[in-house]
XYZ file of C-alpha atoms in Angstrom:
110
model
C 112.713 73.224 83.956
C 110.543 76.214 83.163
C 111.893 79.234 85.059
C 114.846 81.569 84.682
C 115.950 80.713 88.227
C 115.934 76.960 87.506
C 118.057 77.507 84.387
C 120.514 79.757 86.223
C 120.759 77.384 89.188
C 121.525 74.425 86.935
C 124.187 76.427 85.073
C 125.771 77.452 88.370
C 125.875 73.818 89.518
C 128.263 72.881 86.706
C 131.341 74.415 88.249
C 133.211 77.662 88.346
C 130.612 79.958 86.819
C 128.941 83.229 87.624
C 125.709 84.994 86.725
C 125.977 88.305 84.890
C 123.584 90.935 83.515
C 125.807 92.793 81.037
C 123.123 94.633 79.069
C 120.881 97.600 79.797
C 117.976 95.238 79.127
C 117.469 93.380 82.422
C 115.610 90.632 80.530
C 118.990 89.140 79.602
C 121.046 87.049 82.017
C 124.224 85.294 80.957
C 126.190 82.639 82.786
C 129.959 82.773 82.287
C 133.065 80.772 83.129
C 134.992 82.350 86.006
C 138.480 82.008 84.489
C 137.758 83.124 80.921
C 134.521 85.136 81.235
C 133.181 83.203 78.233
C 129.401 82.869 78.108
C 127.922 79.380 77.939
C 124.238 80.219 78.549
C 122.183 83.226 77.469
C 118.885 83.270 79.380
C 115.968 85.566 78.516
C 112.191 85.749 78.242
C 110.513 85.881 74.834
C 106.945 85.152 73.767
C 105.875 84.202 77.297
C 108.603 81.572 77.850
C 112.140 81.483 79.152
C 114.676 80.741 76.419
C 118.232 79.461 76.928
C 120.827 79.860 74.181
C 123.487 77.137 74.261
C 126.514 76.359 72.118
C 126.476 73.025 70.269
C 128.825 70.854 68.249
C 128.041 71.286 64.534
C 126.590 67.760 64.204
C 124.449 68.174 67.320
C 122.752 71.402 66.191
C 120.456 69.704 63.718
C 119.963 66.634 65.905
C 118.466 68.720 68.724
C 116.438 70.875 66.322
C 114.896 67.801 64.704
C 114.316 65.992 68.005
C 112.369 68.849 69.639
C 110.299 71.626 68.009
C 111.214 73.838 71.004
C 114.917 73.725 70.104
C 115.456 76.282 67.363
C 118.313 78.222 65.756
C 119.601 80.635 68.378
C 117.887 83.973 68.872
C 120.447 86.806 68.429
C 123.463 84.475 68.080
C 125.284 82.608 65.323
C 122.857 79.938 64.168
C 125.728 77.723 62.965
C 127.024 77.301 66.527
C 124.155 78.053 68.924
C 120.623 76.781 69.591
C 117.809 78.269 71.650
C 115.926 75.974 74.009
C 112.401 77.246 74.664
C 111.429 76.178 78.183
C 107.789 75.378 77.409
C 107.748 71.942 79.068
C 108.110 69.961 75.846
C 111.840 69.187 76.164
C 112.663 66.680 78.931
C 114.694 68.202 81.754
C 117.531 65.692 81.370
C 117.892 66.753 77.714
C 117.987 70.436 78.690
C 120.657 69.592 81.259
C 122.671 67.739 78.595
C 122.540 70.650 76.152
C 123.571 73.166 78.827
C 126.365 70.864 80.027
C 127.678 70.472 76.467
C 127.649 74.257 76.035
C 129.566 74.597 79.301
C 132.204 72.107 78.117
C 132.498 73.569 74.607
C 133.021 77.127 75.845
C 135.407 76.040 78.605
C 138.044 74.995 76.057
C 140.801 77.514 75.454
């Protein structure tokens, strides 16, 4: 996964979600849950790559950050709850899918 469209399409495949561009800056796309409007993926371009911010369980934050140099504390979000995945080709696609899926599940809870 390297493109914005691939990230958005995977997010949309998880269930009742929709794509939104809530900011004046069209660089930012968010994917939200239909019922609650909660965001589970923040997608944007920075430094020549697409980045995806995802929510993580507290214990998983450091695991992902240590496993992959391209998983870093979230850009513009709470670094105690969110990570940024830099889509530079160094993180296996199945791992990106897992992180996005976990974010989807964590933000789906009421």
